PDB file of C-alpha atoms in Angstrom:
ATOM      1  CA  UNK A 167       0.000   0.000   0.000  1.00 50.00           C
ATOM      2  CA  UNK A 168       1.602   3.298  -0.796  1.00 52.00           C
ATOM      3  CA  UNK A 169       1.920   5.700   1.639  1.00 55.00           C
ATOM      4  CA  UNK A 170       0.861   9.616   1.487  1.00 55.00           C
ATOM      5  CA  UNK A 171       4.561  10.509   0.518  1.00 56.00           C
ATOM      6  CA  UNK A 172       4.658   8.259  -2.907  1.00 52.00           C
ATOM      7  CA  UNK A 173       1.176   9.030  -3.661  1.00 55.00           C
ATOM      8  CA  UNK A 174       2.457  11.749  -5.901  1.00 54.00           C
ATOM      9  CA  UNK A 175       4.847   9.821  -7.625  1.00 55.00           C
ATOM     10  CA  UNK A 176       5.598   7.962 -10.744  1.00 58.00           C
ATOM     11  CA  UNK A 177       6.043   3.946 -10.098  1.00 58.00           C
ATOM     12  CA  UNK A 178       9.398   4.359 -12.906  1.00 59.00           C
ATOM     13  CA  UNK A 179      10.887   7.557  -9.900  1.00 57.00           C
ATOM     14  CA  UNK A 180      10.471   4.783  -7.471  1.00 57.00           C
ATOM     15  CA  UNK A 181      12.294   1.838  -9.230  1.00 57.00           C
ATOM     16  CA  UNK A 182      15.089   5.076 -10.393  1.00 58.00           C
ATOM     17  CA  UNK A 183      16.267   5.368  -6.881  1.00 58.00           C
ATOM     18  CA  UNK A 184      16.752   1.601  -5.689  1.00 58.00           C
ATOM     19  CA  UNK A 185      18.435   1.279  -9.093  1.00 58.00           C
ATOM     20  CA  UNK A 186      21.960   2.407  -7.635  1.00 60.00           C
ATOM     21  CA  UNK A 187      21.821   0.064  -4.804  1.00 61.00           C
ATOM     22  CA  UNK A 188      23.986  -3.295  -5.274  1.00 64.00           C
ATOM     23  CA  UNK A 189      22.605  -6.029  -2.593  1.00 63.00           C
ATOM     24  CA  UNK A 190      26.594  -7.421  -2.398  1.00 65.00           C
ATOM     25  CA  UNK A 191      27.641  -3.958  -0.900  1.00 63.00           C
ATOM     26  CA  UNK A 192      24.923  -3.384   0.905  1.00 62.00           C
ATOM     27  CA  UNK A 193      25.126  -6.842   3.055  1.00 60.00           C
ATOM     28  CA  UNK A 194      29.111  -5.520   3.326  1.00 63.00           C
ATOM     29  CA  UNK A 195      28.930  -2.358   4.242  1.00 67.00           C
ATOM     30  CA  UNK A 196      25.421  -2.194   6.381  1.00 75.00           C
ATOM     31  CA  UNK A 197      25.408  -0.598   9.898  1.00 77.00           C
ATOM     32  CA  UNK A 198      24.670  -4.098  11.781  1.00 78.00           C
ATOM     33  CA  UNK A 199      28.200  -5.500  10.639  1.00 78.00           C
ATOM     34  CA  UNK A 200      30.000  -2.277  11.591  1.00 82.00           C
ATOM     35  CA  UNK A 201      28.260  -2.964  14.840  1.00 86.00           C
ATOM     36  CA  UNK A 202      29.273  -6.659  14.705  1.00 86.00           C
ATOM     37  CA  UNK A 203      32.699  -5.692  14.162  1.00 87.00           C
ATOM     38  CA  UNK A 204      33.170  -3.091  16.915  1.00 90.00           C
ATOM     39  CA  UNK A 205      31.634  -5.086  19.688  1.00 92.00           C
ATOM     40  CA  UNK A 206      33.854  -8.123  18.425  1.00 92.00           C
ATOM     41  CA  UNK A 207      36.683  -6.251  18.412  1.00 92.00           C
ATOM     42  CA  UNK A 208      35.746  -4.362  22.305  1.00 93.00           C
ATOM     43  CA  UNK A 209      35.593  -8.004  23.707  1.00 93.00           C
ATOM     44  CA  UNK A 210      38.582  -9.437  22.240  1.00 92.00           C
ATOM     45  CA  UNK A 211      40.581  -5.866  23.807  1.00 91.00           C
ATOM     46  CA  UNK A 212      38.720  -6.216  27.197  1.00 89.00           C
ATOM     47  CA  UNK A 213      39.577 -10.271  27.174  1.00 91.00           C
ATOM     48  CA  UNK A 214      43.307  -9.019  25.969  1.00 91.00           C
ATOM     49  CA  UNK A 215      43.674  -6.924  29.032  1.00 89.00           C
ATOM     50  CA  UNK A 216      42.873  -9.551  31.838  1.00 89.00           C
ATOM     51  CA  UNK A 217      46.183 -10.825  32.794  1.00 87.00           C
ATOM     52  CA  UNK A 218      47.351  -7.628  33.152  1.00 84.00           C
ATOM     53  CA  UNK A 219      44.504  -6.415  35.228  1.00 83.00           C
ATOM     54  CA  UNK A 220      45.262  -9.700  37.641  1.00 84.00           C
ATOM     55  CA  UNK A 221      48.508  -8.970  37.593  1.00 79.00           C
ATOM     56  CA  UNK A 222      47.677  -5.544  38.801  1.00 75.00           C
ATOM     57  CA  UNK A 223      45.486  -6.780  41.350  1.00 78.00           C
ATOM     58  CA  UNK A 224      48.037  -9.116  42.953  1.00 76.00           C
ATOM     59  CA  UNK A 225      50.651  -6.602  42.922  1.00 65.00           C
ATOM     60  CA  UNK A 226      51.531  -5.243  46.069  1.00 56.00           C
ATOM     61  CA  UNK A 227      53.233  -1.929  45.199  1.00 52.00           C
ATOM     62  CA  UNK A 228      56.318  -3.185  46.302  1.00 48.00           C
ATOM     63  CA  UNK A 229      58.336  -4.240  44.034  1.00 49.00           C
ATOM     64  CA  UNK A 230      59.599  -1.668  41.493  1.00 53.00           C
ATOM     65  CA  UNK A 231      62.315  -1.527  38.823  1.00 63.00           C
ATOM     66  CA  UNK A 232      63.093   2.677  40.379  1.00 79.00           C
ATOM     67  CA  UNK A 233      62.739   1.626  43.921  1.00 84.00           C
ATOM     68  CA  UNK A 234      66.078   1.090  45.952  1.00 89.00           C
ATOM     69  CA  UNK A 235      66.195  -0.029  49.325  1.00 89.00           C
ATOM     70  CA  UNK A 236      67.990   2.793  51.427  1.00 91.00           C
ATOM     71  CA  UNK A 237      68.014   2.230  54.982  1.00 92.00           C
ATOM     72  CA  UNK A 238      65.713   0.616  57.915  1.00 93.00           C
ATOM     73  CA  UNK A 239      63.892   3.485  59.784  1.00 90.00           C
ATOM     74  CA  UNK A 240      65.387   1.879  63.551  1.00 90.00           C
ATOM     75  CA  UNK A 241      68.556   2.308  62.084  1.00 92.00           C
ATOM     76  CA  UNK A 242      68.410   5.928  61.771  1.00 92.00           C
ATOM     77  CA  UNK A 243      67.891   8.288  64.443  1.00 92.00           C
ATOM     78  CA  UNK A 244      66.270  11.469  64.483  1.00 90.00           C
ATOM     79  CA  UNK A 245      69.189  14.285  63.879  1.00 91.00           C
ATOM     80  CA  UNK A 246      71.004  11.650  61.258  1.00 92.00           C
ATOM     81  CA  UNK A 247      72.040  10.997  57.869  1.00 93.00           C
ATOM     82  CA  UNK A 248      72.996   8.436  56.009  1.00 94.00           C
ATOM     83  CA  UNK A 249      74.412   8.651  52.218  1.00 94.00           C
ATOM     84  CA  UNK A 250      73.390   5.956  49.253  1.00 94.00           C
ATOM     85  CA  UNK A 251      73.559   6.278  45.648  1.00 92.00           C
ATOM     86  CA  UNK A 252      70.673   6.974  43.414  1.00 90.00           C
ATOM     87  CA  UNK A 253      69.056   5.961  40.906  1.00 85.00           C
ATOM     88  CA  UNK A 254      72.620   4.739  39.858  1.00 86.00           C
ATOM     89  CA  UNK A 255      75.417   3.233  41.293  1.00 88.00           C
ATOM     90  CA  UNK A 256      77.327   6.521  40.718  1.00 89.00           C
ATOM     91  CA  UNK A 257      75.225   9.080  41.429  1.00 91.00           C
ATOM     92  CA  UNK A 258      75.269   9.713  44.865  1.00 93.00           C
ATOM     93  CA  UNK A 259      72.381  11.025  47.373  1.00 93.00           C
ATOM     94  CA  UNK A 260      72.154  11.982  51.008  1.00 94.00           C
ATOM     95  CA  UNK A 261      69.070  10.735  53.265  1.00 94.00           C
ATOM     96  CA  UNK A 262      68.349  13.149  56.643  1.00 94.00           C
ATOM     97  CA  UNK A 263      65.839  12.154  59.056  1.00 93.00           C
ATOM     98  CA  UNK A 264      65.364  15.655  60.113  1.00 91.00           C
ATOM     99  CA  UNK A 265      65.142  16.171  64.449  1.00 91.00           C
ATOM    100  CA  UNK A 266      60.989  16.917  63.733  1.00 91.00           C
ATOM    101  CA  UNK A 267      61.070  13.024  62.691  1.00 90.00           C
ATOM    102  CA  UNK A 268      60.834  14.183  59.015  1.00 92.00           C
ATOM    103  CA  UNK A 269      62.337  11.708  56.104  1.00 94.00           C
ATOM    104  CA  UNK A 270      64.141  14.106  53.108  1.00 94.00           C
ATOM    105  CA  UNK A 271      66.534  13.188  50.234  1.00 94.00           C
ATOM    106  CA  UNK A 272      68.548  14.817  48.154  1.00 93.00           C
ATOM    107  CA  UNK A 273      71.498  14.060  45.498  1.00 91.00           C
ATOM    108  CA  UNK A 274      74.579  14.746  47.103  1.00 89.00           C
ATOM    109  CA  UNK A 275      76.114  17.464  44.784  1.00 89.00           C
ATOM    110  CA  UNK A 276      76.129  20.558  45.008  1.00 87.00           C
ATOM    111  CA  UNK A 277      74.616  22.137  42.241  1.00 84.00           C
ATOM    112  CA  UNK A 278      77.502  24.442  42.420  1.00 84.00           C
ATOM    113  CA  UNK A 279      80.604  22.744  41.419  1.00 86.00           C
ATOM    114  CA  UNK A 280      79.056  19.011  41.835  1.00 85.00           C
ATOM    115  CA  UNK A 281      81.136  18.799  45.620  1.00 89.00           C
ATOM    116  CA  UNK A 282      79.384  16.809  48.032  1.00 91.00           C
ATOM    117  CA  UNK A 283      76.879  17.704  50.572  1.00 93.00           C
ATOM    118  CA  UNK A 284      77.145  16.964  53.983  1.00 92.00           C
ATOM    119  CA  UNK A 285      74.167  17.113  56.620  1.00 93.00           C
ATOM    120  CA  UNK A 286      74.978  19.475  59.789  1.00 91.00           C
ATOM    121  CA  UNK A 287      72.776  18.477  62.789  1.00 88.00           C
ATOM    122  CA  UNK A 288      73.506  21.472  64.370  1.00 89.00           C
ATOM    123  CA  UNK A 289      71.738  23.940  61.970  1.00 87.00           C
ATOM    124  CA  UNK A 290      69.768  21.610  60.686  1.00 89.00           C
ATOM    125  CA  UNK A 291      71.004  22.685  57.307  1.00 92.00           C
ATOM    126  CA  UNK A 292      72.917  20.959  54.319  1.00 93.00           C
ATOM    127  CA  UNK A 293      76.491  21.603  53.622  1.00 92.00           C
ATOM    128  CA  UNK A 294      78.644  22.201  50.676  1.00 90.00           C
ATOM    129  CA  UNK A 295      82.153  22.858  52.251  1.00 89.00           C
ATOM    130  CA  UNK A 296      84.037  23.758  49.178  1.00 87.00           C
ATOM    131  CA  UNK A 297      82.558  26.968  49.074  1.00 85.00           C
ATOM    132  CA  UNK A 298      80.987  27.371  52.235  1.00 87.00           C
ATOM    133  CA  UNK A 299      76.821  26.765  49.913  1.00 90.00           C
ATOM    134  CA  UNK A 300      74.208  26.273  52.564  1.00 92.00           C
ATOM    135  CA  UNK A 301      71.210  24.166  51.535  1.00 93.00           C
ATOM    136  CA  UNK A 302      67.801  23.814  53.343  1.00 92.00           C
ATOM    137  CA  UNK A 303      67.152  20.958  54.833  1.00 93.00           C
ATOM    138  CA  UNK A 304      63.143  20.683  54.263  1.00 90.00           C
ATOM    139  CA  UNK A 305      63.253  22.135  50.239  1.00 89.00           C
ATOM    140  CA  UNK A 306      67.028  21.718  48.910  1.00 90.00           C
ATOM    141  CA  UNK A 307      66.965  25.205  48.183  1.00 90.00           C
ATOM    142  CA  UNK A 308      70.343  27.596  48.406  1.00 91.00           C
ATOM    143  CA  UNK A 309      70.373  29.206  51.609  1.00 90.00           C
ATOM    144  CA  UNK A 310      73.871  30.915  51.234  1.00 90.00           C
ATOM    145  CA  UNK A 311      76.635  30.600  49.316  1.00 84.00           C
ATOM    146  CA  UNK A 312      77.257  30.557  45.208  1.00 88.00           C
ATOM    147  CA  UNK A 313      75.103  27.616  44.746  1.00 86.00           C
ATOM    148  CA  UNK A 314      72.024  29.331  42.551  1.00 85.00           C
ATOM    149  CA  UNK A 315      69.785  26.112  42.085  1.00 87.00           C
ATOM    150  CA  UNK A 316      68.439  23.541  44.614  1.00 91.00           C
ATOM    151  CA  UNK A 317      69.166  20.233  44.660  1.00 91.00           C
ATOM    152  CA  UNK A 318      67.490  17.818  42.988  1.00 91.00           C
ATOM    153  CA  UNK A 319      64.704  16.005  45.270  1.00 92.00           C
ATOM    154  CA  UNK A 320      64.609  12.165  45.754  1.00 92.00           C
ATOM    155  CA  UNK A 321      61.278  10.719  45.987  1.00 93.00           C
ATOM    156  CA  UNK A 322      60.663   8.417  49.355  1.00 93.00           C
ATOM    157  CA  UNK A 323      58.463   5.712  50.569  1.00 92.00           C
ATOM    158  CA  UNK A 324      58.707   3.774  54.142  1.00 92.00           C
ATOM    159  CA  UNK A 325      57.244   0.287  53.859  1.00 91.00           C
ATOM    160  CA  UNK A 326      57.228  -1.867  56.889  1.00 91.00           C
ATOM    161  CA  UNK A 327      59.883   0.162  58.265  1.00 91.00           C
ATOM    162  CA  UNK A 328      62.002   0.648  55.549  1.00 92.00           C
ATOM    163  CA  UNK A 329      62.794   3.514  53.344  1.00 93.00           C
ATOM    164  CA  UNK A 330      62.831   3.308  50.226  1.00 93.00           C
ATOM    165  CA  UNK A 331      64.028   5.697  47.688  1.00 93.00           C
ATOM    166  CA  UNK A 332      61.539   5.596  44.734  1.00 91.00           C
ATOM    167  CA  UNK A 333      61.572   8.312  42.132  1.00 88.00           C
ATOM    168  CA  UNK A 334      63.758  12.074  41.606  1.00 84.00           C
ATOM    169  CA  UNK A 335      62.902  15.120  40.745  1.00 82.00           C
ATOM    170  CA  UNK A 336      64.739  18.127  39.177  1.00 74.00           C
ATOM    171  CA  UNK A 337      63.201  21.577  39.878  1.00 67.00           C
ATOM    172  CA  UNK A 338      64.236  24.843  38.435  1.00 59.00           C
ATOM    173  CA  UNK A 339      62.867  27.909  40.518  1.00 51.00           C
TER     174      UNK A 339
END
């Protein structure tokens, strides 16, 4: 039965515009396989991904290829240092745990003329003694001294007593 829209028109307009459709193509191309397709292919991504997401759930955030055991926490006293190297063998870092019971890391060059840094428990500051460069304790900023930049942060986590040094950052300003 024709409806009110073809009433108007010719029965040779109506076979003129299925003319250009080919039934091949249009089982190929129709919107139900592009559908088919794209769920296929979400399932066999989301199936792809479950080892790694049980993986991820067993994982207890321990293990890491950037974390580096430093020191265990009863073996450092408020008021102390301790030096280790980080994230390399030879690049060497300084650990203070401050006399407020505060963990802080630092490399152990001064950005000056790459000397070392020592920790004075006294001032509770940092020391470069090759040109008398005074570093904060809490930031690594320059206090005093021809050092211009602070030193570059190491990133800490204690876990079950132990710290650990995990990660470094280099700040400008």
């Amino acid at each position: 039965m024709p409806n009110k829209e073809n009433k108007g028109k010719k029965t040779e307009d109506m076979i003129n515009l299925v003319d250009n459709l080919n039934q091949k193509d249009d089982l190929n191309y129709n919107r139900r396989a592009f559908l088919k397709s794209a769920v296929g292919a979400s399932i066999t991504l989301g199936l792809a991904t479950i080892p790694f997401s049980i993986k991820a759930m067993m994982d207890d955030g321990v293990e890491d290829e950037n974390r580096v055991e430093i020191v265990d926490l009863e073996n450092l006293p408020k008021g102390t240092s301790v030096n280790f190297n980080y994230p390399t063998e030879h690049e060497p870092a300084i650990l203070v745990h401050t006399p407020r019971g505060e963990l802080k890391a630092y490399n152990n060059k001064c950005t000056h003329l790459q000397c070392p840094v020592f920790y004075e428990k006294e001032n509770d500051t940092l020391l470069c003694p090759c040109h008398k460069g005074y570093f904060n304790v809490d930031s690594g900023h320059p206090e005093a001294g021809p050092p211009q930049r602070e030193l570059p942060l190491i990133e800490l986590e204690v876990h079950n007593g132990t710290v650990y040094a995990v990660g470094r950052k280099i700040r400008h300003g």
